PDB file of C-alpha atoms in Angstrom:
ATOM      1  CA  UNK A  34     -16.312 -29.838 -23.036  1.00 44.00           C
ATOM      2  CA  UNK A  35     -18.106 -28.690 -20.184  1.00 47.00           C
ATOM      3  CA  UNK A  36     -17.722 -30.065 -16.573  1.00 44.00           C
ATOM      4  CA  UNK A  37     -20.905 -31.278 -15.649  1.00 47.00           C
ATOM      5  CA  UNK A  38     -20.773 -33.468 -19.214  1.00 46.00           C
ATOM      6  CA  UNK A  39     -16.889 -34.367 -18.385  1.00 48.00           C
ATOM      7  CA  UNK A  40     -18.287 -36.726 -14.636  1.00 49.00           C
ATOM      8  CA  UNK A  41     -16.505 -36.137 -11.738  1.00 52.00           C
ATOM      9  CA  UNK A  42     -13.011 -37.085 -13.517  1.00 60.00           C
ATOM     10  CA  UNK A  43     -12.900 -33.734 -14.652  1.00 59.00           C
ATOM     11  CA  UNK A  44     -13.831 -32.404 -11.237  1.00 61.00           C
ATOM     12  CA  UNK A  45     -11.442 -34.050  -9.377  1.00 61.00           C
ATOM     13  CA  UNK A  46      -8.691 -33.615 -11.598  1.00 64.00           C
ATOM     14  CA  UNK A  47      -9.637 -29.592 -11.425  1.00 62.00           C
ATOM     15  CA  UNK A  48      -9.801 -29.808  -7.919  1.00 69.00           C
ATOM     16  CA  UNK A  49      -6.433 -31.092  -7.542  1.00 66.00           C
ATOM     17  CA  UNK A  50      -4.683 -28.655  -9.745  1.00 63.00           C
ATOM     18  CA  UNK A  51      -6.414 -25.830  -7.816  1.00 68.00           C
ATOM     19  CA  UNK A  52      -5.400 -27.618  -4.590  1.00 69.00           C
ATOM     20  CA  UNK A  53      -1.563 -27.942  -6.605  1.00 67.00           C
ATOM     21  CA  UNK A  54      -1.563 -24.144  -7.321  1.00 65.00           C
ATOM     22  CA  UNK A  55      -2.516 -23.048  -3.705  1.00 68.00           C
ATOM     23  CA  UNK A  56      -0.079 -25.267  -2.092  1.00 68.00           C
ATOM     24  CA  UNK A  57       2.564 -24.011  -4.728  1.00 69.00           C
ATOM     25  CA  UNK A  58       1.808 -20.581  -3.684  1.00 63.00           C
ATOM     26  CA  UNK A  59       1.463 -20.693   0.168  1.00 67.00           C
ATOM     27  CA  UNK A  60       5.300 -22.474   0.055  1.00 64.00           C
ATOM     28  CA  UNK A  61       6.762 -19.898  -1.818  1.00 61.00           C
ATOM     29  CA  UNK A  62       4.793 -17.160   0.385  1.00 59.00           C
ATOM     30  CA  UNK A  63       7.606 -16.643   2.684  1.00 59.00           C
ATOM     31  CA  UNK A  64       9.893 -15.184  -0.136  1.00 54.00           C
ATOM     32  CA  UNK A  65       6.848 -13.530  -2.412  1.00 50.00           C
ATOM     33  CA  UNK A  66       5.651 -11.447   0.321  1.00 53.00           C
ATOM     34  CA  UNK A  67       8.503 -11.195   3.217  1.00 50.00           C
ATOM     35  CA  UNK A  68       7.430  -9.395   7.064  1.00 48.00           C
ATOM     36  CA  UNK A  69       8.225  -5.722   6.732  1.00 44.00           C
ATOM     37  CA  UNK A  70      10.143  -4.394   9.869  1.00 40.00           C
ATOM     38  CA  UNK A  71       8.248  -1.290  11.287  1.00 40.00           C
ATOM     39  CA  UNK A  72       5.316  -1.855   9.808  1.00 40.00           C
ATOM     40  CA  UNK A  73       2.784  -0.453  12.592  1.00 38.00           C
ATOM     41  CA  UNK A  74      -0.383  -2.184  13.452  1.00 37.00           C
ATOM     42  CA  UNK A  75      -2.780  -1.427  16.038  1.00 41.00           C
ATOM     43  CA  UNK A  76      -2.925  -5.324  16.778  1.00 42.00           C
ATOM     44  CA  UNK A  77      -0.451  -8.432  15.854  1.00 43.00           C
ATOM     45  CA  UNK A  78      -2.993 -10.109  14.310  1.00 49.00           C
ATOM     46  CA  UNK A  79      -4.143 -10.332   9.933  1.00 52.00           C
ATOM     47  CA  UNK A  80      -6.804  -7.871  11.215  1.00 57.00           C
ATOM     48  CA  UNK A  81      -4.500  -5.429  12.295  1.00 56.00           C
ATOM     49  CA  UNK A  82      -2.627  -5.526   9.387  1.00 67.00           C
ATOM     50  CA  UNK A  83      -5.604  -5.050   7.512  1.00 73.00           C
ATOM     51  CA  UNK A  84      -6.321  -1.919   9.433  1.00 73.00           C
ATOM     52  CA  UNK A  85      -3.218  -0.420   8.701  1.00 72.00           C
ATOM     53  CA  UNK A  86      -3.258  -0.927   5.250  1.00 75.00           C
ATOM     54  CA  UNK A  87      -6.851   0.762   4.789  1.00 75.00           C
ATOM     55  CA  UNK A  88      -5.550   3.513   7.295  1.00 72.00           C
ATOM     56  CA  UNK A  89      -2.831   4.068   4.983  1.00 69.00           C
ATOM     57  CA  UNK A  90      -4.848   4.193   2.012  1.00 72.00           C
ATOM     58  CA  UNK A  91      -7.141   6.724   3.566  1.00 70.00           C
ATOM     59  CA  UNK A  92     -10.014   4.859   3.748  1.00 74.00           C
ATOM     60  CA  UNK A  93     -10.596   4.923   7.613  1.00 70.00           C
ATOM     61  CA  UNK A  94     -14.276   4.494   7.190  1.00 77.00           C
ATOM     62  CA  UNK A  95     -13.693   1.202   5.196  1.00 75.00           C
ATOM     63  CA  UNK A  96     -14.269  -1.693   8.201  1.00 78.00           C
ATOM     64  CA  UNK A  97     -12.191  -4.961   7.840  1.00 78.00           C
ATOM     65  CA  UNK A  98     -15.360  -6.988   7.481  1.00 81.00           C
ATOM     66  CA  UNK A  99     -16.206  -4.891   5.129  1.00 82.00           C
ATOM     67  CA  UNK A 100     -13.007  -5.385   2.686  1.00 81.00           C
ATOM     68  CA  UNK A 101     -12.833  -8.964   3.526  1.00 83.00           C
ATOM     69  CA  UNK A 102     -16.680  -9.523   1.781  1.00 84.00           C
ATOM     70  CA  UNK A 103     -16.172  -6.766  -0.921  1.00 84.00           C
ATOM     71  CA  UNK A 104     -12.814  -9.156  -1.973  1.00 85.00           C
ATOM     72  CA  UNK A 105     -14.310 -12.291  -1.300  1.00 88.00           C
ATOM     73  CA  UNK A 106     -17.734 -10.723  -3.716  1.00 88.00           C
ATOM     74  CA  UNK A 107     -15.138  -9.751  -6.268  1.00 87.00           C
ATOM     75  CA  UNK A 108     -13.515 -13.017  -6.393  1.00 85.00           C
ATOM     76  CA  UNK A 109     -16.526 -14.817  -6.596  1.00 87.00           C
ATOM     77  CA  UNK A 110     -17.619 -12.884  -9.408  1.00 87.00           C
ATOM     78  CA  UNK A 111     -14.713 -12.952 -11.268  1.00 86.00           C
ATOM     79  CA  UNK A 112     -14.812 -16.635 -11.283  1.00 83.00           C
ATOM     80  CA  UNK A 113     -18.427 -17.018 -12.311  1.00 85.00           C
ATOM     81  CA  UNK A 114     -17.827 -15.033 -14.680  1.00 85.00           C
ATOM     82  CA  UNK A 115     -14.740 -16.381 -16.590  1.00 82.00           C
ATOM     83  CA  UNK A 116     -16.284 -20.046 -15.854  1.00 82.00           C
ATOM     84  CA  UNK A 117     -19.228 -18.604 -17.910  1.00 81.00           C
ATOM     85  CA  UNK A 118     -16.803 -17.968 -20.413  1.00 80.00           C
ATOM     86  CA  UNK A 119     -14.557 -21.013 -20.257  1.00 78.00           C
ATOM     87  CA  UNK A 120     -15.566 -23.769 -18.769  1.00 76.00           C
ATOM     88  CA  UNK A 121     -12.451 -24.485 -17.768  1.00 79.00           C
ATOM     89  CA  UNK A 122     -12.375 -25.502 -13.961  1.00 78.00           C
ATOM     90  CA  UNK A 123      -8.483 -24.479 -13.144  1.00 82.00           C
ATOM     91  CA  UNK A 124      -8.904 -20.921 -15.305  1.00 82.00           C
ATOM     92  CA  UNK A 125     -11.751 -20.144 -13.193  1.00 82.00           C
ATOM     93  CA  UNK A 126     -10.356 -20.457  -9.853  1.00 83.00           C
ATOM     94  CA  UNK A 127      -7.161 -18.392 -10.892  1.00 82.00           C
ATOM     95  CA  UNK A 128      -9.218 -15.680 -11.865  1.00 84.00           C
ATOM     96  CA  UNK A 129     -10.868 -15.866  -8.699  1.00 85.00           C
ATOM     97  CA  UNK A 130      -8.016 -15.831  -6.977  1.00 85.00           C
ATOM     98  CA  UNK A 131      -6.850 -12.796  -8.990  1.00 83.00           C
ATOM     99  CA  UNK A 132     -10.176 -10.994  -8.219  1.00 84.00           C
ATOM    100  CA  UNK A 133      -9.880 -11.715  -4.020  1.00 86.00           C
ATOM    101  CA  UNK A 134      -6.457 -10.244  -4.486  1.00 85.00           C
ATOM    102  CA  UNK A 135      -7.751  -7.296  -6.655  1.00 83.00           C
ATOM    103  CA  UNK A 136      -8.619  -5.012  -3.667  1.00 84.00           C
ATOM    104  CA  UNK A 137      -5.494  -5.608  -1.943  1.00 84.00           C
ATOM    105  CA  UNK A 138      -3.779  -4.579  -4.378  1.00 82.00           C
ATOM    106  CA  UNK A 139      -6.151  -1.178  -5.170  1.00 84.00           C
ATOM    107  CA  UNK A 140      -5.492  -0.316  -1.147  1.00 84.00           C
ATOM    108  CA  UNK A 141      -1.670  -1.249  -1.662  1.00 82.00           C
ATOM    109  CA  UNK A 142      -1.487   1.195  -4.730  1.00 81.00           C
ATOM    110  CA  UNK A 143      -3.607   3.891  -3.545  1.00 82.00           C
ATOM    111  CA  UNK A 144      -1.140   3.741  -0.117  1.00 78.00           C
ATOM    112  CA  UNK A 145       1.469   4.122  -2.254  1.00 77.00           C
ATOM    113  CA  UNK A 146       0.447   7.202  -4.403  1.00 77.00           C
ATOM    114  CA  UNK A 147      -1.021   9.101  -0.922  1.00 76.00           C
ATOM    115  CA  UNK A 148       2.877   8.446   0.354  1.00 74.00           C
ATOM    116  CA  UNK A 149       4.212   9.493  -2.672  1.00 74.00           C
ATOM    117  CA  UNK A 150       2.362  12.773  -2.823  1.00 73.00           C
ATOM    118  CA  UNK A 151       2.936  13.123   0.898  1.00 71.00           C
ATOM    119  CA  UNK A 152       7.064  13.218   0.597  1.00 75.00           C
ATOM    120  CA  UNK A 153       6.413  16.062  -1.706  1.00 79.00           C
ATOM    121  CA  UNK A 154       4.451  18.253   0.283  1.00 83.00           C
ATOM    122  CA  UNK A 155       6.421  17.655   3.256  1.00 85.00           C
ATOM    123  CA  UNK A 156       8.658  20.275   3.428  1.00 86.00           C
ATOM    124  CA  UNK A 157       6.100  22.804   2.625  1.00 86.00           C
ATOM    125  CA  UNK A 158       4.537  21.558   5.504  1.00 87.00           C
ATOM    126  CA  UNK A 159       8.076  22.067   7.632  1.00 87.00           C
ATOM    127  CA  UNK A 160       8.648  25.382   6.081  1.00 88.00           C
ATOM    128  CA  UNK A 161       5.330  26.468   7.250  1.00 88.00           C
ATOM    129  CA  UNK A 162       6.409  25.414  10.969  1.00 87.00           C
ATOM    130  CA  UNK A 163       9.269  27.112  10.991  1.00 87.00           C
ATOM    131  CA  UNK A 164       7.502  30.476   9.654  1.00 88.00           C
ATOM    132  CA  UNK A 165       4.924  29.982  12.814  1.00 86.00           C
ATOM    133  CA  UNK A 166       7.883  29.782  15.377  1.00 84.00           C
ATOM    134  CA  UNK A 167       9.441  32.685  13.887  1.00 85.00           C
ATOM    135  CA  UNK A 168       6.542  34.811  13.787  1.00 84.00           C
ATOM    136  CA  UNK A 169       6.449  34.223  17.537  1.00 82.00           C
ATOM    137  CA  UNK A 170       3.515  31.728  18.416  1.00 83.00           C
ATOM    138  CA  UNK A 171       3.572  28.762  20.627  1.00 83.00           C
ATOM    139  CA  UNK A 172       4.373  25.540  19.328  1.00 84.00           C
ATOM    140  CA  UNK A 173       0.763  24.286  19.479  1.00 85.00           C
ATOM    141  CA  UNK A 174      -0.502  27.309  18.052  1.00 88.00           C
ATOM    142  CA  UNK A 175       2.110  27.012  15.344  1.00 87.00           C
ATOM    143  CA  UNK A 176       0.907  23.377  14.538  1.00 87.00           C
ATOM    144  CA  UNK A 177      -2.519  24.366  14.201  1.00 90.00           C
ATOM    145  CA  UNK A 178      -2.080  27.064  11.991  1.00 89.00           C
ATOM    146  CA  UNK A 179      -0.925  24.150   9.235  1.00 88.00           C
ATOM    147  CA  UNK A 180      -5.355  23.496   9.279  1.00 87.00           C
ATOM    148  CA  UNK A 181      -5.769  26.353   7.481  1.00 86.00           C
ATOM    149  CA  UNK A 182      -2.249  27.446   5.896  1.00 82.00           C
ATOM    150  CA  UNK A 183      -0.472  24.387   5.363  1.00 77.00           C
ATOM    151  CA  UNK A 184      -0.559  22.095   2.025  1.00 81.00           C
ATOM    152  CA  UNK A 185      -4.308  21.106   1.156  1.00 82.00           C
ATOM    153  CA  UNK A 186      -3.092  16.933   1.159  1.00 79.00           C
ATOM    154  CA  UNK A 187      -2.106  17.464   5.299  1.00 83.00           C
ATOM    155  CA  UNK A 188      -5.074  19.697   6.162  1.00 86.00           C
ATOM    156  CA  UNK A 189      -7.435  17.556   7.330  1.00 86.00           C
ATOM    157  CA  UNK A 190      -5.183  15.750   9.871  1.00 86.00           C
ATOM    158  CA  UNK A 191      -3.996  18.821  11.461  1.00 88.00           C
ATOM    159  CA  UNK A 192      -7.651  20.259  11.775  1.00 89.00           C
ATOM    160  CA  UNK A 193      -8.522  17.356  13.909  1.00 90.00           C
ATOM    161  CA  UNK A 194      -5.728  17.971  16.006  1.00 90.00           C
ATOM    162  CA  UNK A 195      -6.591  21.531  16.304  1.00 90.00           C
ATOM    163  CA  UNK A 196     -10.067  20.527  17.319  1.00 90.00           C
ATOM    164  CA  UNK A 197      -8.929  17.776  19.815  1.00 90.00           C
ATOM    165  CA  UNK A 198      -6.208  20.286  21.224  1.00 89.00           C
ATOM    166  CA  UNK A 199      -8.842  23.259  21.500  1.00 89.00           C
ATOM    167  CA  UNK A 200     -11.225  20.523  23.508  1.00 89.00           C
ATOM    168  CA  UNK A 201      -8.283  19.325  25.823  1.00 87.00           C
ATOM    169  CA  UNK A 202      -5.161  21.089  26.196  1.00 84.00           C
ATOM    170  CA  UNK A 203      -3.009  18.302  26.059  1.00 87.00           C
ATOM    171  CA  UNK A 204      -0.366  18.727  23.822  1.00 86.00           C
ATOM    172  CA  UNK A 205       1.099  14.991  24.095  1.00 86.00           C
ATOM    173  CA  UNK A 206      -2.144  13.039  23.707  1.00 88.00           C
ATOM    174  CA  UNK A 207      -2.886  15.340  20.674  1.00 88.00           C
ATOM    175  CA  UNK A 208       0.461  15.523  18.695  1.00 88.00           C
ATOM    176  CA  UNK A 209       0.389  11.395  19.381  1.00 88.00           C
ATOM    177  CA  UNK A 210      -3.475  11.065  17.901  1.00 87.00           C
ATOM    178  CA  UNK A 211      -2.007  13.263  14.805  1.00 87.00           C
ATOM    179  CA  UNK A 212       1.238  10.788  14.576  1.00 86.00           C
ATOM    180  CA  UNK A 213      -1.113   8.065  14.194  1.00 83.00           C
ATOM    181  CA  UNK A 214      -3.792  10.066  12.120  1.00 81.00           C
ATOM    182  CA  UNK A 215      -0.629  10.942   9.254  1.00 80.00           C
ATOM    183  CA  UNK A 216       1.032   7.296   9.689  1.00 75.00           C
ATOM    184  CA  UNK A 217       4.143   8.671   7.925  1.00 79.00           C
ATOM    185  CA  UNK A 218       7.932   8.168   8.783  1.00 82.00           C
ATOM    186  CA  UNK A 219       8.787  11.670   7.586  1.00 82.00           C
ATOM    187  CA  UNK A 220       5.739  12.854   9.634  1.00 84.00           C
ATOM    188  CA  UNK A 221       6.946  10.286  12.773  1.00 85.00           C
ATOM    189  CA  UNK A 222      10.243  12.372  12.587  1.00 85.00           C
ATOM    190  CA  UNK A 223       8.363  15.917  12.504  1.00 86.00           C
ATOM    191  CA  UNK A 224       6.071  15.546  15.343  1.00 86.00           C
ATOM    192  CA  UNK A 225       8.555  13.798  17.811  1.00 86.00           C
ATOM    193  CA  UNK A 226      11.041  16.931  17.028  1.00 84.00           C
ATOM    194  CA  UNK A 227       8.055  19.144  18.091  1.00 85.00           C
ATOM    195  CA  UNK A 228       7.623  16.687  21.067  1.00 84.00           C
ATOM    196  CA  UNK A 229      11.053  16.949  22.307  1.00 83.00           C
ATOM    197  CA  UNK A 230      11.355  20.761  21.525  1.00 81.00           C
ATOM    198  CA  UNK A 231       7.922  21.016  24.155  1.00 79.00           C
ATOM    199  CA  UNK A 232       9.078  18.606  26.556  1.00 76.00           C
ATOM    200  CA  UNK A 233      12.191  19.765  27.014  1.00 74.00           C
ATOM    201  CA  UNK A 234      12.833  23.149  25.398  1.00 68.00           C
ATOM    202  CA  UNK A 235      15.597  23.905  22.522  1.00 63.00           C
ATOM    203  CA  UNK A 236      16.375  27.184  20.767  1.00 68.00           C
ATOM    204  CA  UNK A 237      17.694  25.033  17.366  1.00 74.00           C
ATOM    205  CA  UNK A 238      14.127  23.964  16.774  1.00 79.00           C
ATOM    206  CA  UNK A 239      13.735  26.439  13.575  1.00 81.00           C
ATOM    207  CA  UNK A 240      17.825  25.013  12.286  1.00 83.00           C
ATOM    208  CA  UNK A 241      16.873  21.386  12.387  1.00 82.00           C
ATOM    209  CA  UNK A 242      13.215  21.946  10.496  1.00 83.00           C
ATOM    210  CA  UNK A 243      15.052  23.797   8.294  1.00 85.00           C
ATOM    211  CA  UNK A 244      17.967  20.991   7.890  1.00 85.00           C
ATOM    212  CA  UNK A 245      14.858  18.552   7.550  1.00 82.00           C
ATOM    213  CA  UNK A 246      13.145  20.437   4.791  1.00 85.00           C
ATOM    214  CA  UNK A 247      16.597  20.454   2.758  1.00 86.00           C
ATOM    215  CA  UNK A 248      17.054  17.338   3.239  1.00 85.00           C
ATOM    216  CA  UNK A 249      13.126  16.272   2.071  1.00 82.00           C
ATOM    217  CA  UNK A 250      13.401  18.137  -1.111  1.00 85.00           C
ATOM    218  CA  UNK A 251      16.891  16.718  -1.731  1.00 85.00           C
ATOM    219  CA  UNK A 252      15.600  13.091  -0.827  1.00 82.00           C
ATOM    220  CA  UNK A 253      12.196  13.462  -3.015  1.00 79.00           C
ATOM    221  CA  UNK A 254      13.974  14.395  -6.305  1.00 82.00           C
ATOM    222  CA  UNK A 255      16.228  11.582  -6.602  1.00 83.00           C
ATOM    223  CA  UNK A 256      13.655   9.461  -5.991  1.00 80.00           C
ATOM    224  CA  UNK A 257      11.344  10.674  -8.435  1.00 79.00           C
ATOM    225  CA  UNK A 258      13.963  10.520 -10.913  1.00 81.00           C
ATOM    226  CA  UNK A 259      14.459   6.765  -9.786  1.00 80.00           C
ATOM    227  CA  UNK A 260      11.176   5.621  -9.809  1.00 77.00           C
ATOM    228  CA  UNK A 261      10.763   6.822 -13.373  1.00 78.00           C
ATOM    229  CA  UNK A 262      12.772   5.028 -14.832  1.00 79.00           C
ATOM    230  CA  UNK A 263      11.962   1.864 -12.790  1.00 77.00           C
ATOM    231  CA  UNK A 264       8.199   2.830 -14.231  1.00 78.00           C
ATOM    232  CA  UNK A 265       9.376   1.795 -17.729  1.00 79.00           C
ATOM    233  CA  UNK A 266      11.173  -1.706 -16.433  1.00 77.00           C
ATOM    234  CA  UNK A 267       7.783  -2.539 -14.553  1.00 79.00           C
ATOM    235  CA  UNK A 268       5.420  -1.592 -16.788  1.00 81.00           C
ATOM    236  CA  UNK A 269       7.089  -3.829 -19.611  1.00 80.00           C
ATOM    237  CA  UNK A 270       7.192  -6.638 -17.133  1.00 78.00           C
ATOM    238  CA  UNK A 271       3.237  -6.267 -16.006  1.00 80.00           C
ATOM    239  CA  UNK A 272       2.654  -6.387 -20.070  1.00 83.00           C
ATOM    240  CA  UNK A 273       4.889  -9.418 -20.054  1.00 81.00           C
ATOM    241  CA  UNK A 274       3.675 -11.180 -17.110  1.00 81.00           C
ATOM    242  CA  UNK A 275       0.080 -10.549 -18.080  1.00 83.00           C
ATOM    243  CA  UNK A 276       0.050 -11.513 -22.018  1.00 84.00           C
ATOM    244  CA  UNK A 277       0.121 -15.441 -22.023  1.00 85.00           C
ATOM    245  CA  UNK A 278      -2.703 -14.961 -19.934  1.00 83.00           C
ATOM    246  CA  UNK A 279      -5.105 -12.854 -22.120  1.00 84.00           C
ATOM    247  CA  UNK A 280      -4.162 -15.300 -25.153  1.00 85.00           C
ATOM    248  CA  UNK A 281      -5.171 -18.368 -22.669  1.00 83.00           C
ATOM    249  CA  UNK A 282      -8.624 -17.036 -21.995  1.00 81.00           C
ATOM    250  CA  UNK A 283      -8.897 -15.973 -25.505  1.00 83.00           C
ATOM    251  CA  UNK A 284      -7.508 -20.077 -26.649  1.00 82.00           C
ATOM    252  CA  UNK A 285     -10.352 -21.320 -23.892  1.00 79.00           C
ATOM    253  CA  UNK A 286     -13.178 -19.603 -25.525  1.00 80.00           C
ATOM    254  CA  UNK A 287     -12.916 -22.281 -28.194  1.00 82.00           C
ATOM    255  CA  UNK A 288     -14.315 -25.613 -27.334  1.00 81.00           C
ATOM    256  CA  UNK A 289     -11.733 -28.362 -28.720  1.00 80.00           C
ATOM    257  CA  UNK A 290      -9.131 -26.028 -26.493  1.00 78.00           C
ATOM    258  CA  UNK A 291     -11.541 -26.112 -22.936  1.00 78.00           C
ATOM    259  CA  UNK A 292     -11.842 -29.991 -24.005  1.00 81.00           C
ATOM    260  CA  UNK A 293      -7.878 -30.306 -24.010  1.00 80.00           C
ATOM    261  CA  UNK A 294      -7.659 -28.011 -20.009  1.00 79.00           C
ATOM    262  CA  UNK A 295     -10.177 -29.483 -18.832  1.00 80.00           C
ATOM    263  CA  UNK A 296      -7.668 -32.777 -18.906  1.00 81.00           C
ATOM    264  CA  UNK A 297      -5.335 -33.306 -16.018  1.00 82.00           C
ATOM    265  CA  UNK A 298      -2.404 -32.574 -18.157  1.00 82.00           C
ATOM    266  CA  UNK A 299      -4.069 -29.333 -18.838  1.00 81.00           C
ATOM    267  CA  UNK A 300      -4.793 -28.312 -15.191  1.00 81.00           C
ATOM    268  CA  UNK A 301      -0.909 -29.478 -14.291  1.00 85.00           C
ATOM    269  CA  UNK A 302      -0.004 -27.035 -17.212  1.00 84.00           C
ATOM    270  CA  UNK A 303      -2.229 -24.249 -16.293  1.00 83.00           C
ATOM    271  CA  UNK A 304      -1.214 -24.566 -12.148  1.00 85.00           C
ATOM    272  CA  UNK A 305       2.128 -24.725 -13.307  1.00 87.00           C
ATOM    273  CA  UNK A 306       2.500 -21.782 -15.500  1.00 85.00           C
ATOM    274  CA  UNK A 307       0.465 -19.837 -12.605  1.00 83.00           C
ATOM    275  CA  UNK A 308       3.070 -20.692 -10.071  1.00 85.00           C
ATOM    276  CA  UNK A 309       5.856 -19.481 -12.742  1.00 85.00           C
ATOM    277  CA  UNK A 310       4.259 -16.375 -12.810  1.00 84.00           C
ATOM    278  CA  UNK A 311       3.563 -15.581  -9.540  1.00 82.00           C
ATOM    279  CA  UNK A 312       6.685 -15.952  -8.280  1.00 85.00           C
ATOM    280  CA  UNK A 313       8.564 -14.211 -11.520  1.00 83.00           C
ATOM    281  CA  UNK A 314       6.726 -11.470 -11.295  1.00 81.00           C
ATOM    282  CA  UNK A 315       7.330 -11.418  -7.443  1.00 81.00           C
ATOM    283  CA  UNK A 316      10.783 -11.823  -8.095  1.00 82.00           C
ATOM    284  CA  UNK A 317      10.596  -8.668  -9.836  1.00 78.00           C
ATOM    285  CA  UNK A 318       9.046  -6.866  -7.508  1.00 75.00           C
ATOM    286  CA  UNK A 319      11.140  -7.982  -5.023  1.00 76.00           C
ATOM    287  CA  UNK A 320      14.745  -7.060  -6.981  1.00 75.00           C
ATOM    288  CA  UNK A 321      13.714  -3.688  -8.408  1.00 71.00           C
ATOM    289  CA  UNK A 322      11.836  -2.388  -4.523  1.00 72.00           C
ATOM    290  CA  UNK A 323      13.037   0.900  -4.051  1.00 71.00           C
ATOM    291  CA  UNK A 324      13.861   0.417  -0.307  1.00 69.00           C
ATOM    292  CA  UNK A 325      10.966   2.599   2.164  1.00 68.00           C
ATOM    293  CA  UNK A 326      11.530   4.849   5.244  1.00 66.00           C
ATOM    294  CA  UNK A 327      10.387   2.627   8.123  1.00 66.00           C
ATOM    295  CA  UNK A 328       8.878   4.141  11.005  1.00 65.00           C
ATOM    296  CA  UNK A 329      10.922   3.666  13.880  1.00 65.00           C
ATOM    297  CA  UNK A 330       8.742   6.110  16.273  1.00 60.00           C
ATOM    298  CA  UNK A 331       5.556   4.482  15.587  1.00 59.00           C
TER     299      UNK A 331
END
């Protein structure tokens, strides 16, 4: 039965199990999403954080007022949308939710896969350093050379820093401006080794990259190995977590089930089994994280 035929009984019992389920899930916040030490923002603030996360993700160009409307456009749509399709009140505003979460979770994934890729081609990247030094060039020289020789993914970064270094000279501003530019731990640990090795000279420079790149590769295969087999675990939880769901839409498309949500036993139901979720599959998250490199010279 639709809203609008139900009075404002059904509204306000719809409102209050949407009110319920965002109240259930800004208590359990705290433990669902815990603050990350070393995670490196420009500012303290949510907008900061946002920053980051988009920097990450290598979308630089991608403005936080821009996200912010593209998630709030996609939520808004997504709940139109389903409501179209169910008139169910407390359905709609959980797939709304889902859909203002939806690009989070894109920029989270794509951060991810760049950082994944990255730890592979970072010892190529090393091994290319240490084959500059050798060969005799300066340090920045040797650096610069990794905008034209070094692995494709790292490329662009270190052309800017060739550009920025040709324009200024300074070594310190630039190598910092590429630090931020990568926003890597295993890149934090590569430049300041460069740093020191200008600032204060060192004839081991070439043993250590090399002791870095063994240690990389070493470091990159047992994770891969790790995270595929925790691929099959979360995968089979994501189907899990996500089937109950797909039958409830498919239940609400019939109208003697949206008659029997759109009661407030049905909304308590629905904003219960939502909280249930979220924080199982949270849970999940949360016990099979494969712990990540921090970066302590941000």
């Amino acid at each position: 039965m639709n809203l609008a035929i139900a009075g404002p009984s059904a509204w306000g019992a719809a409102l209050a199990g949407l009110a319920l389920g965002v109240g259930i899930v800004l208590v359990f916040a705290p433990l669902m999403w815990p603050a990350r030490v070393g995670r490196v923002a420009r500012s303290t603030g949510a907008l900061g954080g946002v920053e980051t996360r988009l920097r990450h993700a290598g979308l630089e160009r991608v403005s936080v007022a821009a996200f912010a409307v593209a998630s709030i456009l996609l939520g808004v749509v997504f709940g139109a949308v389903t409501f179209a399709l169910t008139p169910i009140a407390v359905i709609a505003g959980a797939v709304a939710l889902v859909g203002l979460i939806v690009p989070s979770a894109v920029v989270r994934q794509r951060s991810r896969a760049r950082r994944t890729a990255a730890r592979i081609v970072w010892p190529d990247v090393v091994d290319h350093l240490v084959s500059a030094v050798r060969s005799g060039l300066a340090l920045p020289d040797s650096v610069m050379t990794l905008a034209h020789a070094g692995p494709v993914a790292t490329r662009p970064a270190f052309a800017r820093f060739e550009a920025e270094y040709r324009a200024t000279g300074n070594f310190a501003l630039c190598i910092t401006q590429l630090k931020d530019a990568l926003a890597d731990p295993v890149a934090d640990r590569i430049v300041e080794t460069l740093r020191m090795s200008r600032e204060v000279g060192g004839s081991e420079l070439t043993l250590v990259l090399r002791n870095l790149a063994t240690y990389l590769r070493q470091e990159a295969a047992i994770r891969s190995e790790v995270e595929a087999r925790q691929s099959w675990v979360v995968n089979a939880a994501r189907l899990g977590v996500a089937a109950p769901w797909i039958v409830l839409l498919l239940l609400a498309t019939r109208p003697e089930a949206a008659a029997a949500y759109n009661t407030t036993a049905g909304a308590v139901l629905i904003v219960a089994g939502l909280g249930v979720t979220v924080v199982a599959y949270r849970l999940m998250l949360a016990l099979g994280r494969i712990p990540e490199e921090s970066r302590w010279f941000a």
